[in-house]
mmCIF file of C-alpha atoms in Angstrom:
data_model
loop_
_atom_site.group_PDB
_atom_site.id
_atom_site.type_symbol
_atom_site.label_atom_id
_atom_site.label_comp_id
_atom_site.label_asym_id
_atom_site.label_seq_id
_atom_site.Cartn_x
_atom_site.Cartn_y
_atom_site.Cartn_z
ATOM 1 C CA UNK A 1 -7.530 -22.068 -24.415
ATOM 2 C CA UNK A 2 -4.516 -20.804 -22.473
ATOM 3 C CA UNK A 3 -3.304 -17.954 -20.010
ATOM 4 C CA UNK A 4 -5.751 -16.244 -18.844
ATOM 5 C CA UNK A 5 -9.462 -15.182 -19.961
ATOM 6 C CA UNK A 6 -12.029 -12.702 -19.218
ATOM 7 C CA UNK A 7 -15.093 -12.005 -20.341
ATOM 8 C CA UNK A 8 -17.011 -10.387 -21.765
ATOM 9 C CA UNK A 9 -14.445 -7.880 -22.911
ATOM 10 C CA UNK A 10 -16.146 -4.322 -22.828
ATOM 11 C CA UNK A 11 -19.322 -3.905 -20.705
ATOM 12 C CA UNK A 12 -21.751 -0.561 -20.788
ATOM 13 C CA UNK A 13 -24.211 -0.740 -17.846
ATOM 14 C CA UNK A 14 -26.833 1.876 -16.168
ATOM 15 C CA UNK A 15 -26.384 2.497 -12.607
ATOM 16 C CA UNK A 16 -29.171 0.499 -11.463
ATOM 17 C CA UNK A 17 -28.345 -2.756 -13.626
ATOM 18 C CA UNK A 18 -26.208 -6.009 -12.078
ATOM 19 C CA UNK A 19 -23.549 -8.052 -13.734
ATOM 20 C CA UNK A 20 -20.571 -10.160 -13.852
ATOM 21 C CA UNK A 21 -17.322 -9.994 -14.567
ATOM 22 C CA UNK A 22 -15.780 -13.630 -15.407
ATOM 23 C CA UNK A 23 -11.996 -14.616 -15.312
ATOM 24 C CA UNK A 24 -11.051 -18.356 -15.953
ATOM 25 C CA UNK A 25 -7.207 -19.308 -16.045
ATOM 26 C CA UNK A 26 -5.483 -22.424 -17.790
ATOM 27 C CA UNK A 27 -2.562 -22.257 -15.921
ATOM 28 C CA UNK A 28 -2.937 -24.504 -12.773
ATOM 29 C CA UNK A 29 -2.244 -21.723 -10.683
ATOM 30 C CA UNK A 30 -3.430 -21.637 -6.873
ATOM 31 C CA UNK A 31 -4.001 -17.334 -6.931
ATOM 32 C CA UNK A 32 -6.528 -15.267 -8.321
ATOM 33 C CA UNK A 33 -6.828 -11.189 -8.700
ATOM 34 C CA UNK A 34 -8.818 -8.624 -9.567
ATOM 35 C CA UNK A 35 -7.611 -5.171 -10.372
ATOM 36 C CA UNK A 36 -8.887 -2.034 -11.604
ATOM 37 C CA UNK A 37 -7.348 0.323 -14.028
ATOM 38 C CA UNK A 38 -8.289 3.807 -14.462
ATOM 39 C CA UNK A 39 -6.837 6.556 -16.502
ATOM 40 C CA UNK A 40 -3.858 8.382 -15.535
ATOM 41 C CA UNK A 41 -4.045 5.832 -12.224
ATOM 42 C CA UNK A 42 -1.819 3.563 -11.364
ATOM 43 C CA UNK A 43 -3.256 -0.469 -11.346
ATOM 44 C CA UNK A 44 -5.147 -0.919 -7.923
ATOM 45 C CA UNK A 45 -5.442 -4.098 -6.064
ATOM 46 C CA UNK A 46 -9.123 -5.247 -5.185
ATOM 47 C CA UNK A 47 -8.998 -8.653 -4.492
ATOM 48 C CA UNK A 48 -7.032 -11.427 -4.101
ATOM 49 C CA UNK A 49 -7.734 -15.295 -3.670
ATOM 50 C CA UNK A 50 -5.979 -17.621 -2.683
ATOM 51 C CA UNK A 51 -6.950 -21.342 -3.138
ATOM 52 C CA UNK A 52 -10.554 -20.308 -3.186
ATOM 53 C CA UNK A 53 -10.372 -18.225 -0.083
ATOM 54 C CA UNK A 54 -10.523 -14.301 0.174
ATOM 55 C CA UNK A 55 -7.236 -13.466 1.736
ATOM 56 C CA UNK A 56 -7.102 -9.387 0.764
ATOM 57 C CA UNK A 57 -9.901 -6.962 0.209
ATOM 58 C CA UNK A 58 -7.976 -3.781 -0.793
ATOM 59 C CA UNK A 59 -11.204 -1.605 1.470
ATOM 60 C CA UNK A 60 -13.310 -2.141 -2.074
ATOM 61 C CA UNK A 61 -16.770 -0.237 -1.488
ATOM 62 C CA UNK A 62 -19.631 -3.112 -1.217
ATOM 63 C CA UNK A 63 -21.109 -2.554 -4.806
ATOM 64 C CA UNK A 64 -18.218 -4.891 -5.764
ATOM 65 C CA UNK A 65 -18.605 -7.999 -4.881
ATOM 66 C CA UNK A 66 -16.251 -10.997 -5.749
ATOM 67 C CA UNK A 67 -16.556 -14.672 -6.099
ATOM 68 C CA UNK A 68 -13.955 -17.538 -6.645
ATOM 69 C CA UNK A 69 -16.139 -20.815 -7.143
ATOM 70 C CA UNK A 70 -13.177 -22.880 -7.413
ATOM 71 C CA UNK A 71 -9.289 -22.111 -8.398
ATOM 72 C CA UNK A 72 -9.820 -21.856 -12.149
ATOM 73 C CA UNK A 73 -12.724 -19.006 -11.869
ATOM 74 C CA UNK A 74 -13.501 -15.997 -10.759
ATOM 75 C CA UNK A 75 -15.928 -13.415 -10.855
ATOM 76 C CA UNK A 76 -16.838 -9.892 -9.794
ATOM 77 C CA UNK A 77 -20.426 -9.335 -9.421
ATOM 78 C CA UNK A 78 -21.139 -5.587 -9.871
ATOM 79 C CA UNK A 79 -24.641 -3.636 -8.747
ATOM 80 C CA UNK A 80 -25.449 0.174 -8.556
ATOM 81 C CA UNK A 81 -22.475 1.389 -10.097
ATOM 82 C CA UNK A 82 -20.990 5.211 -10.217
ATOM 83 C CA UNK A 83 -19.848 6.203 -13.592
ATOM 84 C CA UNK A 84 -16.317 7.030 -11.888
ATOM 85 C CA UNK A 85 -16.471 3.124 -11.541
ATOM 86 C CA UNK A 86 -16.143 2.881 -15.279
ATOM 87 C CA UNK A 87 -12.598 1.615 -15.991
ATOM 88 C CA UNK A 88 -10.723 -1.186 -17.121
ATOM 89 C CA UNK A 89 -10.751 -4.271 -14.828
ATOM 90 C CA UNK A 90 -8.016 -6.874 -14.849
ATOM 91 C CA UNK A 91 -7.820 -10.630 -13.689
ATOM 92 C CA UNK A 92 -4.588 -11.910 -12.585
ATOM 93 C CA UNK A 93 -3.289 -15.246 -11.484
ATOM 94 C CA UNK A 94 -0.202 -16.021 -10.023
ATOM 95 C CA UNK A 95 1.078 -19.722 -8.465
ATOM 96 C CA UNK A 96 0.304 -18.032 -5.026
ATOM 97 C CA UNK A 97 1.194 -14.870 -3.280
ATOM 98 C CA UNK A 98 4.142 -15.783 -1.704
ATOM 99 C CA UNK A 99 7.764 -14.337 -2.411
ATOM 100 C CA UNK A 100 9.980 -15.709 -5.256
ATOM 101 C CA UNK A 101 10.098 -14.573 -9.082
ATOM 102 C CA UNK A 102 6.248 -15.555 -9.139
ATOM 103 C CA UNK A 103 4.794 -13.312 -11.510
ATOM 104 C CA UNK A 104 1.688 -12.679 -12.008
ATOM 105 C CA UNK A 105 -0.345 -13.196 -15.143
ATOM 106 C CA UNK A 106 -3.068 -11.036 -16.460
ATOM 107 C CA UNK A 107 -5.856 -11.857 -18.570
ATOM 108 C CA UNK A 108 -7.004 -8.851 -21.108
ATOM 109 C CA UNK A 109 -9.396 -7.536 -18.821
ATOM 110 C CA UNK A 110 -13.009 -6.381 -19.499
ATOM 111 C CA UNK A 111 -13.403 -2.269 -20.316
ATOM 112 C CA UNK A 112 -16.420 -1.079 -18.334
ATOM 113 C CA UNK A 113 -18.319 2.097 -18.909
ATOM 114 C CA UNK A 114 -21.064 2.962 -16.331
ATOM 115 C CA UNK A 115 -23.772 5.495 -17.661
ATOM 116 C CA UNK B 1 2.221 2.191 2.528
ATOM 117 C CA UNK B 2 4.009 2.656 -0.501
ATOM 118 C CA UNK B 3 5.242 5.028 -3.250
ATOM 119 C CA UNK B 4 6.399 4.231 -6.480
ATOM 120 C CA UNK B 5 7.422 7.151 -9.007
ATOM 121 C CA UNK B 6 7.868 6.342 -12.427
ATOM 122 C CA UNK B 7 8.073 8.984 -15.502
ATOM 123 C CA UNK B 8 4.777 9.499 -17.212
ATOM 124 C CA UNK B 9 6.272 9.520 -20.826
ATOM 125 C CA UNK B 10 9.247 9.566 -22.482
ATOM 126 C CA UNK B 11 10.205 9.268 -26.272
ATOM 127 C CA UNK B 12 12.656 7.739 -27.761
ATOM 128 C CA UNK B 13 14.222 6.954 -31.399
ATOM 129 C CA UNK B 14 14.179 3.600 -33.230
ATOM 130 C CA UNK B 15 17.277 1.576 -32.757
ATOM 131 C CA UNK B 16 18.101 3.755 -29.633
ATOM 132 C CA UNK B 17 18.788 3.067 -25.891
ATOM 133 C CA UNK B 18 16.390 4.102 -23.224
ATOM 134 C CA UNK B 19 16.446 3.975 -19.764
ATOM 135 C CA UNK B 20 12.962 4.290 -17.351
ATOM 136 C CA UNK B 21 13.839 4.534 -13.797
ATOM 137 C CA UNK B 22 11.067 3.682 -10.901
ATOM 138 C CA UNK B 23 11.917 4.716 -7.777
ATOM 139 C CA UNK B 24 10.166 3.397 -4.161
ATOM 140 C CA UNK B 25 9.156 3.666 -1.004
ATOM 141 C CA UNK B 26 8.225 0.572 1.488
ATOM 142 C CA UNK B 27 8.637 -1.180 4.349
ATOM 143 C CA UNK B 28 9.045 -4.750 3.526
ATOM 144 C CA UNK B 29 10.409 -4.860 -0.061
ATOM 145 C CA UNK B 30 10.602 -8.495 -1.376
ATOM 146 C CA UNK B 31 10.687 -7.866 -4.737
ATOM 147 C CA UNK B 32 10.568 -5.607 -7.609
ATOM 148 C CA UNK B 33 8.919 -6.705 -11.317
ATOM 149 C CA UNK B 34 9.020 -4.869 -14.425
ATOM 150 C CA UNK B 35 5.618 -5.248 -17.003
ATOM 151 C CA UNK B 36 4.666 -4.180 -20.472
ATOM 152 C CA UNK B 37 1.437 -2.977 -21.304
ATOM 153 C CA UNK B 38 0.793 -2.385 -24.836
ATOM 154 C CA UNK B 39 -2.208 -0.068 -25.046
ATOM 155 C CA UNK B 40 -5.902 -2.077 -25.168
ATOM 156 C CA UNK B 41 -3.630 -5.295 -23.954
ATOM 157 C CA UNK B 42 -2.860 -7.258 -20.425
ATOM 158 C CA UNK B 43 0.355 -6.323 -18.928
ATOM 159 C CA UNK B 44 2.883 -9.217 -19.561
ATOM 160 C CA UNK B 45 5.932 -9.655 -17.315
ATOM 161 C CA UNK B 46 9.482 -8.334 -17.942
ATOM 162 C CA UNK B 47 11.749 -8.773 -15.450
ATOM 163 C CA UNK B 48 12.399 -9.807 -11.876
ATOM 164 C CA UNK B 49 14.753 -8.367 -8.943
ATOM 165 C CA UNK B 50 14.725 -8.647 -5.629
ATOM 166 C CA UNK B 51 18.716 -8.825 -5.276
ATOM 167 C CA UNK B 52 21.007 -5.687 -6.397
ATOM 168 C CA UNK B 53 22.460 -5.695 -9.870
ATOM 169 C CA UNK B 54 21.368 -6.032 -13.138
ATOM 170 C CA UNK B 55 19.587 -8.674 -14.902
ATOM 171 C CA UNK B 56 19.588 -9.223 -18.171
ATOM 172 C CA UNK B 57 17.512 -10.799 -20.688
ATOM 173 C CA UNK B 58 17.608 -9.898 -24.683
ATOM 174 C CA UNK B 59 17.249 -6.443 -25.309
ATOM 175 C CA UNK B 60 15.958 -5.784 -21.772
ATOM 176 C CA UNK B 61 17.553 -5.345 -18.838
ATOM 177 C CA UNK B 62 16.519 -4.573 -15.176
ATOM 178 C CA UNK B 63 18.705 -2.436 -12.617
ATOM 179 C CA UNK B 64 17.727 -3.051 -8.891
ATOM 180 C CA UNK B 65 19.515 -0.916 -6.116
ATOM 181 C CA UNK B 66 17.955 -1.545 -2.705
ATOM 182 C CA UNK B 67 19.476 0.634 -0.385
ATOM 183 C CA UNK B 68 18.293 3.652 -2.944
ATOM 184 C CA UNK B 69 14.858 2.444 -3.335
ATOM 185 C CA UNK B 70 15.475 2.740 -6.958
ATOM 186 C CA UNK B 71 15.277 0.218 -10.419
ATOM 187 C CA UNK B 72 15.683 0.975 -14.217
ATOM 188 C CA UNK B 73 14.514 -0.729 -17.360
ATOM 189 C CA UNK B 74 17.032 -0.100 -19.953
ATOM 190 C CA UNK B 75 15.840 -1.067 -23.512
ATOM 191 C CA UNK B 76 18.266 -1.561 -26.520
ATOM 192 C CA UNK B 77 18.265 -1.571 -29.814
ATOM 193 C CA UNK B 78 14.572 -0.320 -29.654
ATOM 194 C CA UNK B 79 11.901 -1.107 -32.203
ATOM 195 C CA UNK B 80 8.709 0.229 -33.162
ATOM 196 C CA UNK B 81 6.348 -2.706 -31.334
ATOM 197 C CA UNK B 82 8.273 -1.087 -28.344
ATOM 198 C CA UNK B 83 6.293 1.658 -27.849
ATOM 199 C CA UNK B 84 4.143 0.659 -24.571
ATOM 200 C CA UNK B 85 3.732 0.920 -21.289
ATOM 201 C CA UNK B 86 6.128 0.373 -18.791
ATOM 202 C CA UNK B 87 4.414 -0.968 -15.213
ATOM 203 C CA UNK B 88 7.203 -0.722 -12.293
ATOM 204 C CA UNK B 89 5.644 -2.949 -9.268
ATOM 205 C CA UNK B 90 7.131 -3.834 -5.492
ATOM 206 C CA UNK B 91 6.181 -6.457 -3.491
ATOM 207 C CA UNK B 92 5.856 -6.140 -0.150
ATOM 208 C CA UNK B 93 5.716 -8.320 2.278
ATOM 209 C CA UNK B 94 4.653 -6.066 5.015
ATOM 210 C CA UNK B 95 1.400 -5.985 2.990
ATOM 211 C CA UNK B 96 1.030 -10.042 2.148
ATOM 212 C CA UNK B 97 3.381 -10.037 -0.391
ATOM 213 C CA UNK B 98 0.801 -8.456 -2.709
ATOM 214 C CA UNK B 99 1.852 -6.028 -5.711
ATOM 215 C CA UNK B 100 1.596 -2.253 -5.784
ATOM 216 C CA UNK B 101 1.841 -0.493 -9.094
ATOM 217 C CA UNK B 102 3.440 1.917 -9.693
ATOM 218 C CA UNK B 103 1.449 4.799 -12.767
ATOM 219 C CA UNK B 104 3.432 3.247 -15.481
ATOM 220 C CA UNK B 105 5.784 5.327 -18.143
ATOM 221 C CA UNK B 106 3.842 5.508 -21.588
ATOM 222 C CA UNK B 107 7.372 5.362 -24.552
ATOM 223 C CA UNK B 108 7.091 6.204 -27.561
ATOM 224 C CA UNK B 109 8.918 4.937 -29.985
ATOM 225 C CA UNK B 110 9.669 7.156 -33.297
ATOM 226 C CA UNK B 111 11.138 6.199 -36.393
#
């Protein structure tokens, strides 16, 4: 595999259930991301890694919680959800989050509908 | 913090030229990038500026003017699979060099 991957790729879950997002990227890249996409919103910013350490938390409510076991993965563990938490959430990697013409590469992200 | 204004939608013709300006506000810019998001797909990169002028690759081009806190994507010669869209994002490294994103302009390509 190549790029970047996410699964699973749509998700419905009841308010009271937990699971995981997963993001895995072939690229040798030293950054990870999560973002979340709504309608009619502009792409937000939740989390960023940076060689395995949490270096932004974009004032995500607690329900969210991420993970980044090693450069390559990434997860976002979700509990008690709100259905206006149903949206579209990206992965992103990125050689790190520095300046330069480093863009940043996005994986297909996983559509999430909270019931 | 930021603000980046971008046109919802536009349409445009096949074969056509069309132009989707993104204009900004921030502190620290270091960096503006242009991505395509084809609808149910990841956003894949475009373009880079973080100098003024015009860069130009293919079809597309980018348009960076700093001191106006403005870009453009210009698209030529436009074909169907064009109709996406269009992410405008600054970088700003007041903020860790991280991305904001801008809403995006939806285009429409008709025949």
């Amino acid at each position: 595999e190549t790029g970047v991957t996410q699964t699973p790729r749509h998700l419905v879950m009841g308010m009271t259930n937990k699971k995981s997002l997963k993001c895995e990227q072939h690229l040798g890249h030293n950054a990870m991301y999560w973002y979340k996409q709504s309608a009619k919103k502009p792409l937000e910013l939740m989390f960023v890694y940076s060689l395995e350490e949490r270096v932004e938390n974009n004032s995500v409510p607690s329900r969210f919680s991420p993970e980044c076991p090693n450069s390559s993965h990434l997860f976002l563990h979700l509990h008690t959800l709100q259905p206006e938490d149903s949206a579209l959430y990206l992965c992103a990697s990125s050689q790190e989050p520095s300046g330069g013409a480093d863009e940043q590469f996005f994986g297909p992200g996983t559509r999430l509908t909270v019931l | 913090g930021q603000n980046i204004d971008q046109p919802t939608e536009m349409t445009a013709t096949e074969g056509a030229i069309v132009q989707i300006n993104c204009t900004y506000q921030t502190s620290g810019f270091n960096g503006l990038f242009w991505y395509q998001q084809h609808a149910g797909e990841a956003p894949t990169f475009l373009s880079y500026n973080v100098l003024d002028g015009l860069e130009e690759k293919g079809r597309f081009s980018s348009f960076l003017s700093r001191s106006k806190g403005y870009s453009y994507l210009l698209l030529k010669e436009l074909q169907m699979k064009d109709s996406a869209s269009y992410l405008c994002a600054v970088r700003d490294n007041n903020a860790g060099n991280m991305l904001t994103f801008g809403g995006g302009t939806r285009l429409m390509v008709k025949p």
